[in-house]
Amino acid sequence: MEPAVSSAQAFKFGLFEADVARNTLTRNGVRVKIQDQPFRALLLLLERPAEIITREELRQKLWPEGTYVDFDGSLNVILKKLRAAIDDDSDNPRFVETVPRRGYRFIAPVSVTGVKAQPIAPSNAAVQSPAGAEKAVLPPSVPAKQRPLHLIYMSSTLVLLVGFGVGWLAWQRKHPTGMALDRSSQVTAPVPLRKSVAVLGFHNVSGQANDAWLATAFSEMLSTELAGGEKLRLVSGEDVANLRLSSPWSQIDTLDQETTGRVGTALNSDLLVLGSYTTIGRPERGQMRLDVRLQDARTGEILTEIAEIGSSEDLFHIVSRIGGKLRDCLGVPRLDDPDETSVLASLPANPEAARFYSLGLVKLREYDYLAARGLFEQATKADPKFPLAFSMLSRADIWLGHDDQAKAEAKRGLDLAGRLSRVQRMEIEASYYHANSNRAKAADIYRALFNLFPDSLDYGLQLAKLELESYHPDEALETIHQLRQLPPPARDDPGIDLREGGILVPRDPAATDRLWHSAAAKAAAQGKKLVYARAEESLCYTNRQHLQSPPECREAYEIYLAAGNRVEAGSCLQLMAEANRLTGHGQEAIPLYEQALRMSKEAGSREMIGVTLNNLSLVLENEGQWGRAEQTYREAKQDFEAMNDWANTSEAIANIADLEVLRGHLRIAADMYPKAWELAVSSGRGRPESAHFQYASLLLMQGDPGRARLEVEPQVASLRAYGGDPWQLATALSVLGDVQKAEANLDAARENYQQALEILRKANSSVAKAQISLAELSIAEGHPDAAEPLLRQAIAEFEKDKSAGDEVDGYASLGRALLGQGKVADARDAIAHAFKLADLHDFPVLNLPLQLLQARVTAAAAKPGIAGRHDLMAASQTIRAVSQKSQQLGLYNIHYEARLAQGEIEMILNHASGRVQLTSLVSETRDRGLELFARRAEQSIAPAGPVVPANKAAQ
């Protein structure tokens, strides 16, 4: 037996550490009980993360040669004990993944400490860490798939627009999400790294409220001065502000080593700058003293302390002198004349403009877009030639949905940017294209910036986001691959995993889940609370365990709320509502949607307003409020189109098409579904299956089961392969079952309906609709008595959730089942109740089948004699009107149902005439492939043949 010996002293993964020398496993420093063989199996996996360790290799390592045991059974027990020790789940693994018929793979990031020999690295790592340094091993490459239509789950972490940084007082809203390509054969040159500096802020020693704005002004002025010449990498002020909000530090004392280490790690910064300011002397002299301290983030050592005094009317020259001295300390050349001219050009012309701009930036970072807009507007009035003020005013207006104003302001900012540095000009130009919804052009600019500064994690993440939004997901993955080549700690940033997960959402749900769990673990370890909240929000979005109340939603919501980020907090509420709706709790979802909508409107997030409106409309549709649902779908569509969000636009279009079908506007809907799936595909972020199978349902209504089957079968296969949307798969299987039922392939239909029911049950969702499908199949098989209990269960569930729209369908089916059993009075009551549930006047797909069923009840209740004959004739007249109307609308499933009912009545009134009608119906429906109709008509022609109950007419 070969012992499992590692060249490392310890491996860290998640909250765990495996100490090789001591043979111990700890969790947060507390020892975890684990037996010898499971621990050695763990070390084997940790030594080669992302690689498959075969069962045979494990057998050779864990048992001496000549050992005779039940290897398979024993190995299964070892892996079970290992997973129990590290709190892992084989069905939803965070650490150890089972690769069927091959072996096992460790899929989480691993840090290696105390390396004695060659450090362990992922196969695609190009930059090696020095001995003894921690090194991240990232999840393996995973093939990709796409994302569903109709139900919009998009959280603002995935869909909201990002602000661009533009220099002095720059506001850059990072939007982390994250790649999975096999690059093992590629070699990438090491990325040249600049020293990174984070300006943490300045304390207002005097405490005078009128001087508070200077804290932001000094921080951003100094950041802009140090960024000049492009020799240093500056951490964005927005990142600093977010960290201070979630993990504050002392503003008045020298930071100890623990604090500088924590802050430096969270900001990926080598150096920290902080200090204080105060007015000195007599107020009329307007003198200001600025004290600055430079500390090494890793060691906490104070590298230099500088003090400067100057006029409060000439703040930048104070900052410029300090910046020059800091450059001397860091060995970085001072600014030459052109660079200094560019820096000066980025400043406002007067202190009043600077004050308004600084206050606006503070409000923007507090997510108070309306207040920020007002302050930026005052800054432009105080200095009409201040380019950054116009650019940031445009950014605030984008958040508030003032699109035309945003475009004009962005253009004004671009026109004024000629004297700025090239980086500032490029960022303002990107912001201009962003305001004009030209993400492809914005991506081109960020690609150039990332090529200029390949050590900039922010530029890379922003580029990947814009590439995805401009419908180039493969290019976005390529950018993520480049970020993976950065040296640590940049390549271990959780934002990379978040961004890659966002790209892979529509393609590979399992890979996405692993990446987002990895991002959460990294963010927690690095003290990045807001990034951790984004990771938790993302996990809430996927909700892989199909919980009604995912704990990740609540945790992210509370973090965002504490940080004052109402946009993301509203997004979390929307996701909580979705979790309720998808698990069959529509009533509980409504107040959450409404609260999310209020917060999104207050924050001015047009994208989230659209998402929330669309998903709230799904509940309204279930409640039978079809008119209101259609109106809100159209409002959501306008929001998405305004943002050039074609993935969500496609979903809104498909949802509107569904309501056009209910209105009997089949031609309109038939044009809309292809548009929806084409937009979904072209977006690179949407999934087209839902529009396809809803179109298949429409084709079935039009009496074309052959085309319907060709439309829906590939969607079932695609959704099975995707594996990330059980609700869509269940619906697709139900549509396929409807097609098979119409073709009289009843066994296959039952199998698909049953599969749909089981899928929904495993997803913790309502199975009521699947029960109706199975009940309708029992009616078609001639077993209406078996259908009745299923229908009553389904109706009870609909009533509990106040889903009046679904209740209409349930009571219509119950009426058919009761009529098939000869319970005429009960059938009449069920139909009458269906009519009372909602106003069906404008929805012929719903009201025509009920009119037809009502006429069947009248015919079934007719007694022998003249009075009964009059009842039959009245019923026949109603059925004829239904037949004509449905044929006019192209609803051939209802039309043929009406002709069947009319032929059966005519067999009583005039046998020869009825026989002719039914014989014609047999021929016509059989030619169309509607075999179930043909067989039912044949049964009605046969001597003493029973009147077969009606087939379900509409979805």
PDB file of N, CA and C in Angstrom, residues 825-878:
ATOM      1  N   ALA A 825     -76.818  16.824 -13.093  1.00  0.00           N
ATOM      2  CA  ALA A 825     -77.053  17.997 -12.246  1.00  0.00           C
ATOM      3  C   ALA A 825     -75.743  18.505 -11.659  1.00  0.00           C
ATOM      4  N   ASP A 826     -74.896  17.583 -11.193  1.00  0.00           N
ATOM      5  CA  ASP A 826     -73.605  17.990 -10.643  1.00  0.00           C
ATOM      6  C   ASP A 826     -72.722  18.637 -11.720  1.00  0.00           C
ATOM      7  N   ALA A 827     -72.803  18.082 -12.934  1.00  0.00           N
ATOM      8  CA  ALA A 827     -72.032  18.657 -14.039  1.00  0.00           C
ATOM      9  C   ALA A 827     -72.495  20.078 -14.329  1.00  0.00           C
ATOM     10  N   ARG A 828     -73.815  20.288 -14.293  1.00  0.00           N
ATOM     11  CA  ARG A 828     -74.357  21.636 -14.541  1.00  0.00           C
ATOM     12  C   ARG A 828     -73.846  22.614 -13.490  1.00  0.00           C
ATOM     13  N   ASP A 829     -73.796  22.178 -12.233  1.00  0.00           N
ATOM     14  CA  ASP A 829     -73.318  23.051 -11.162  1.00  0.00           C
ATOM     15  C   ASP A 829     -71.839  23.392 -11.345  1.00  0.00           C
ATOM     16  N   ALA A 830     -71.051  22.402 -11.739  1.00  0.00           N
ATOM     17  CA  ALA A 830     -69.610  22.628 -11.937  1.00  0.00           C
ATOM     18  C   ALA A 830     -69.373  23.649 -13.045  1.00  0.00           C
ATOM     19  N   ILE A 831     -70.133  23.531 -14.129  1.00  0.00           N
ATOM     20  CA  ILE A 831     -69.967  24.467 -15.254  1.00  0.00           C
ATOM     21  C   ILE A 831     -70.407  25.867 -14.849  1.00  0.00           C
ATOM     22  N   ALA A 832     -71.524  25.957 -14.132  1.00  0.00           N
ATOM     23  CA  ALA A 832     -72.014  27.263 -13.678  1.00  0.00           C
ATOM     24  C   ALA A 832     -70.975  27.935 -12.769  1.00  0.00           C
ATOM     25  N   HIS A 833     -70.338  27.135 -11.916  1.00  0.00           N
ATOM     26  CA  HIS A 833     -69.317  27.690 -11.025  1.00  0.00           C
ATOM     27  C   HIS A 833     -68.123  28.209 -11.830  1.00  0.00           C
ATOM     28  N   ALA A 834     -67.750  27.477 -12.876  1.00  0.00           N
ATOM     29  CA  ALA A 834     -66.630  27.910 -13.721  1.00  0.00           C
ATOM     30  C   ALA A 834     -66.911  29.262 -14.347  1.00  0.00           C
ATOM     31  N   PHE A 835     -68.139  29.471 -14.815  1.00  0.00           N
ATOM     32  CA  PHE A 835     -68.497  30.748 -15.427  1.00  0.00           C
ATOM     33  C   PHE A 835     -68.430  31.900 -14.418  1.00  0.00           C
ATOM     34  N   LYS A 836     -68.669  31.615 -13.145  1.00  0.00           N
ATOM     35  CA  LYS A 836     -68.686  32.672 -12.124  1.00  0.00           C
ATOM     36  C   LYS A 836     -67.288  33.082 -11.663  1.00  0.00           C
ATOM     37  N   LEU A 837     -66.315  32.242 -11.932  1.00  0.00           N
ATOM     38  CA  LEU A 837     -64.980  32.490 -11.381  1.00  0.00           C
ATOM     39  C   LEU A 837     -64.284  33.702 -11.999  1.00  0.00           C
ATOM     40  N   ALA A 838     -64.544  33.982 -13.265  1.00  0.00           N
ATOM     41  CA  ALA A 838     -63.862  35.082 -13.949  1.00  0.00           C
ATOM     42  C   ALA A 838     -64.698  35.529 -15.133  1.00  0.00           C
ATOM     43  N   ASP A 839     -64.414  36.734 -15.599  1.00  0.00           N
ATOM     44  CA  ASP A 839     -65.078  37.255 -16.784  1.00  0.00           C
ATOM     45  C   ASP A 839     -64.389  36.663 -18.009  1.00  0.00           C
ATOM     46  N   LEU A 840     -65.079  35.736 -18.660  1.00  0.00           N
ATOM     47  CA  LEU A 840     -64.476  34.995 -19.775  1.00  0.00           C
ATOM     48  C   LEU A 840     -64.888  35.533 -21.136  1.00  0.00           C
ATOM     49  N   HIS A 841     -65.615  36.660 -21.146  1.00  0.00           N
ATOM     50  CA  HIS A 841     -66.209  37.144 -22.388  1.00  0.00           C
ATOM     51  C   HIS A 841     -65.168  37.355 -23.484  1.00  0.00           C
ATOM     52  N   ASP A 842     -63.992  37.902 -23.128  1.00  0.00           N
ATOM     53  CA  ASP A 842     -62.972  38.226 -24.133  1.00  0.00           C
ATOM     54  C   ASP A 842     -61.971  37.099 -24.365  1.00  0.00           C
ATOM     55  N   PHE A 843     -62.264  35.914 -23.816  1.00  0.00           N
ATOM     56  CA  PHE A 843     -61.301  34.816 -23.895  1.00  0.00           C
ATOM     57  C   PHE A 843     -61.979  33.552 -24.421  1.00  0.00           C
ATOM     58  N   PRO A 844     -62.171  33.489 -25.740  1.00  0.00           N
ATOM     59  CA  PRO A 844     -62.927  32.369 -26.336  1.00  0.00           C
ATOM     60  C   PRO A 844     -62.286  31.006 -26.118  1.00  0.00           C
ATOM     61  N   VAL A 845     -60.985  30.953 -25.954  1.00  0.00           N
ATOM     62  CA  VAL A 845     -60.343  29.656 -25.715  1.00  0.00           C
ATOM     63  C   VAL A 845     -60.843  29.051 -24.410  1.00  0.00           C
ATOM     64  N   LEU A 846     -61.294  29.902 -23.489  1.00  0.00           N
ATOM     65  CA  LEU A 846     -61.844  29.419 -22.229  1.00  0.00           C
ATOM     66  C   LEU A 846     -63.362  29.321 -22.249  1.00  0.00           C
ATOM     67  N   ASN A 847     -64.030  30.327 -22.846  1.00  0.00           N
ATOM     68  CA  ASN A 847     -65.502  30.318 -22.730  1.00  0.00           C
ATOM     69  C   ASN A 847     -66.190  29.433 -23.755  1.00  0.00           C
ATOM     70  N   LEU A 848     -65.605  29.229 -24.951  1.00  0.00           N
ATOM     71  CA  LEU A 848     -66.266  28.371 -25.950  1.00  0.00           C
ATOM     72  C   LEU A 848     -66.369  26.921 -25.479  1.00  0.00           C
ATOM     73  N   PRO A 849     -65.313  26.325 -24.889  1.00  0.00           N
ATOM     74  CA  PRO A 849     -65.473  24.955 -24.386  1.00  0.00           C
ATOM     75  C   PRO A 849     -66.536  24.848 -23.289  1.00  0.00           C
ATOM     76  N   LEU A 850     -66.650  25.901 -22.452  1.00  0.00           N
ATOM     77  CA  LEU A 850     -67.670  25.874 -21.403  1.00  0.00           C
ATOM     78  C   LEU A 850     -69.071  25.979 -22.000  1.00  0.00           C
ATOM     79  N   GLN A 851     -69.237  26.819 -23.027  1.00  0.00           N
ATOM     80  CA  GLN A 851     -70.530  26.894 -23.715  1.00  0.00           C
ATOM     81  C   GLN A 851     -70.883  25.541 -24.335  1.00  0.00           C
ATOM     82  N   LEU A 852     -69.892  24.921 -24.930  1.00  0.00           N
ATOM     83  CA  LEU A 852     -70.093  23.609 -25.543  1.00  0.00           C
ATOM     84  C   LEU A 852     -70.480  22.569 -24.491  1.00  0.00           C
ATOM     85  N   LEU A 853     -69.808  22.589 -23.382  1.00  0.00           N
ATOM     86  CA  LEU A 853     -70.090  21.632 -22.312  1.00  0.00           C
ATOM     87  C   LEU A 853     -71.475  21.879 -21.722  1.00  0.00           C
ATOM     88  N   GLN A 854     -71.838  23.140 -21.601  1.00  0.00           N
ATOM     89  CA  GLN A 854     -73.170  23.493 -21.101  1.00  0.00           C
ATOM     90  C   GLN A 854     -74.256  22.942 -22.029  1.00  0.00           C
ATOM     91  N   ALA A 855     -74.011  23.045 -23.337  1.00  0.00           N
ATOM     92  CA  ALA A 855     -74.967  22.510 -24.309  1.00  0.00           C
ATOM     93  C   ALA A 855     -75.035  20.992 -24.217  1.00  0.00           C
ATOM     94  N   ARG A 856     -73.910  20.342 -23.971  1.00  0.00           N
ATOM     95  CA  ARG A 856     -73.917  18.877 -23.797  1.00  0.00           C
ATOM     96  C   ARG A 856     -74.759  18.488 -22.576  1.00  0.00           C
ATOM     97  N   VAL A 857     -74.626  19.270 -21.497  1.00  0.00           N
ATOM     98  CA  VAL A 857     -75.433  18.995 -20.300  1.00  0.00           C
ATOM     99  C   VAL A 857     -76.920  19.143 -20.616  1.00  0.00           C
ATOM    100  N   THR A 858     -77.264  20.186 -21.377  1.00  0.00           N
ATOM    101  CA  THR A 858     -78.671  20.378 -21.776  1.00  0.00           C
ATOM    102  C   THR A 858     -79.170  19.182 -22.573  1.00  0.00           C
ATOM    103  N   ALA A 859     -78.334  18.700 -23.499  1.00  0.00           N
ATOM    104  CA  ALA A 859     -78.726  17.541 -24.315  1.00  0.00           C
ATOM    105  C   ALA A 859     -78.857  16.282 -23.463  1.00  0.00           C
ATOM    106  N   ALA A 860     -77.928  16.109 -22.530  1.00  0.00           N
ATOM    107  CA  ALA A 860     -77.964  14.916 -21.678  1.00  0.00           C
ATOM    108  C   ALA A 860     -79.187  14.915 -20.762  1.00  0.00           C
ATOM    109  N   ALA A 861     -79.675  16.114 -20.420  1.00  0.00           N
ATOM    110  CA  ALA A 861     -80.831  16.216 -19.517  1.00  0.00           C
ATOM    111  C   ALA A 861     -82.164  16.148 -20.255  1.00  0.00           C
ATOM    112  N   ALA A 862     -82.117  16.151 -21.587  1.00  0.00           N
ATOM    113  CA  ALA A 862     -83.363  16.155 -22.381  1.00  0.00           C
ATOM    114  C   ALA A 862     -84.141  14.864 -22.156  1.00  0.00           C
ATOM    115  N   LYS A 863     -85.429  15.023 -21.973  1.00  0.00           N
ATOM    116  CA  LYS A 863     -86.294  13.865 -21.748  1.00  0.00           C
ATOM    117  C   LYS A 863     -87.000  13.473 -23.051  1.00  0.00           C
ATOM    118  N   PRO A 864     -87.504  12.266 -23.119  1.00  0.00           N
ATOM    119  CA  PRO A 864     -88.231  11.853 -24.326  1.00  0.00           C
ATOM    120  C   PRO A 864     -89.447  12.756 -24.553  1.00  0.00           C
ATOM    121  N   GLY A 865     -89.816  12.912 -25.807  1.00  0.00           N
ATOM    122  CA  GLY A 865     -90.997  13.712 -26.124  1.00  0.00           C
ATOM    123  C   GLY A 865     -90.634  15.018 -26.788  1.00  0.00           C
ATOM    124  N   ILE A 866     -91.685  15.815 -27.012  1.00  0.00           N
ATOM    125  CA  ILE A 866     -91.503  17.066 -27.748  1.00  0.00           C
ATOM    126  C   ILE A 866     -90.626  18.039 -26.979  1.00  0.00           C
ATOM    127  N   ALA A 867     -90.846  18.152 -25.654  1.00  0.00           N
ATOM    128  CA  ALA A 867     -90.042  19.088 -24.853  1.00  0.00           C
ATOM    129  C   ALA A 867     -88.567  18.718 -24.907  1.00  0.00           C
ATOM    130  N   GLY A 868     -88.308  17.432 -24.821  1.00  0.00           N
ATOM    131  CA  GLY A 868     -86.926  16.993 -24.883  1.00  0.00           C
ATOM    132  C   GLY A 868     -86.314  17.257 -26.240  1.00  0.00           C
ATOM    133  N   ARG A 869     -87.134  17.094 -27.300  1.00  0.00           N
ATOM    134  CA  ARG A 869     -86.625  17.366 -28.645  1.00  0.00           C
ATOM    135  C   ARG A 869     -86.250  18.846 -28.800  1.00  0.00           C
ATOM    136  N   HIS A 870     -87.110  19.720 -28.187  1.00  0.00           N
ATOM    137  CA  HIS A 870     -86.801  21.149 -28.221  1.00  0.00           C
ATOM    138  C   HIS A 870     -85.482  21.436 -27.501  1.00  0.00           C
ATOM    139  N   ASP A 871     -85.243  20.756 -26.384  1.00  0.00           N
ATOM    140  CA  ASP A 871     -83.979  20.949 -25.656  1.00  0.00           C
ATOM    141  C   ASP A 871     -82.779  20.513 -26.508  1.00  0.00           C
ATOM    142  N   LEU A 872     -82.971  19.381 -27.218  1.00  0.00           N
ATOM    143  CA  LEU A 872     -81.888  18.909 -28.082  1.00  0.00           C
ATOM    144  C   LEU A 872     -81.604  19.901 -29.209  1.00  0.00           C
ATOM    145  N   MET A 873     -82.659  20.449 -29.770  1.00  0.00           N
ATOM    146  CA  MET A 873     -82.483  21.401 -30.862  1.00  0.00           C
ATOM    147  C   MET A 873     -81.819  22.694 -30.350  1.00  0.00           C
ATOM    148  N   ALA A 874     -82.199  23.123 -29.142  1.00  0.00           N
ATOM    149  CA  ALA A 874     -81.574  24.318 -28.561  1.00  0.00           C
ATOM    150  C   ALA A 874     -80.087  24.065 -28.304  1.00  0.00           C
ATOM    151  N   ALA A 875     -79.794  22.875 -27.800  1.00  0.00           N
ATOM    152  CA  ALA A 875     -78.400  22.530 -27.564  1.00  0.00           C
ATOM    153  C   ALA A 875     -77.630  22.479 -28.878  1.00  0.00           C
ATOM    154  N   SER A 876     -78.258  21.920 -29.900  1.00  0.00           N
ATOM    155  CA  SER A 876     -77.620  21.826 -31.210  1.00  0.00           C
ATOM    156  C   SER A 876     -77.334  23.201 -31.787  1.00  0.00           C
ATOM    157  N   GLN A 877     -78.256  24.129 -31.558  1.00  0.00           N
ATOM    158  CA  GLN A 877     -78.056  25.486 -32.063  1.00  0.00           C
ATOM    159  C   GLN A 877     -76.860  26.155 -31.370  1.00  0.00           C
ATOM    160  N   THR A 878     -76.758  25.988 -30.052  1.00  0.00           N
ATOM    161  CA  THR A 878     -75.610  26.541 -29.322  1.00  0.00           C
ATOM    162  C   THR A 878     -74.314  25.930 -29.815  1.00  0.00           C
TER     163      THR A 878
END
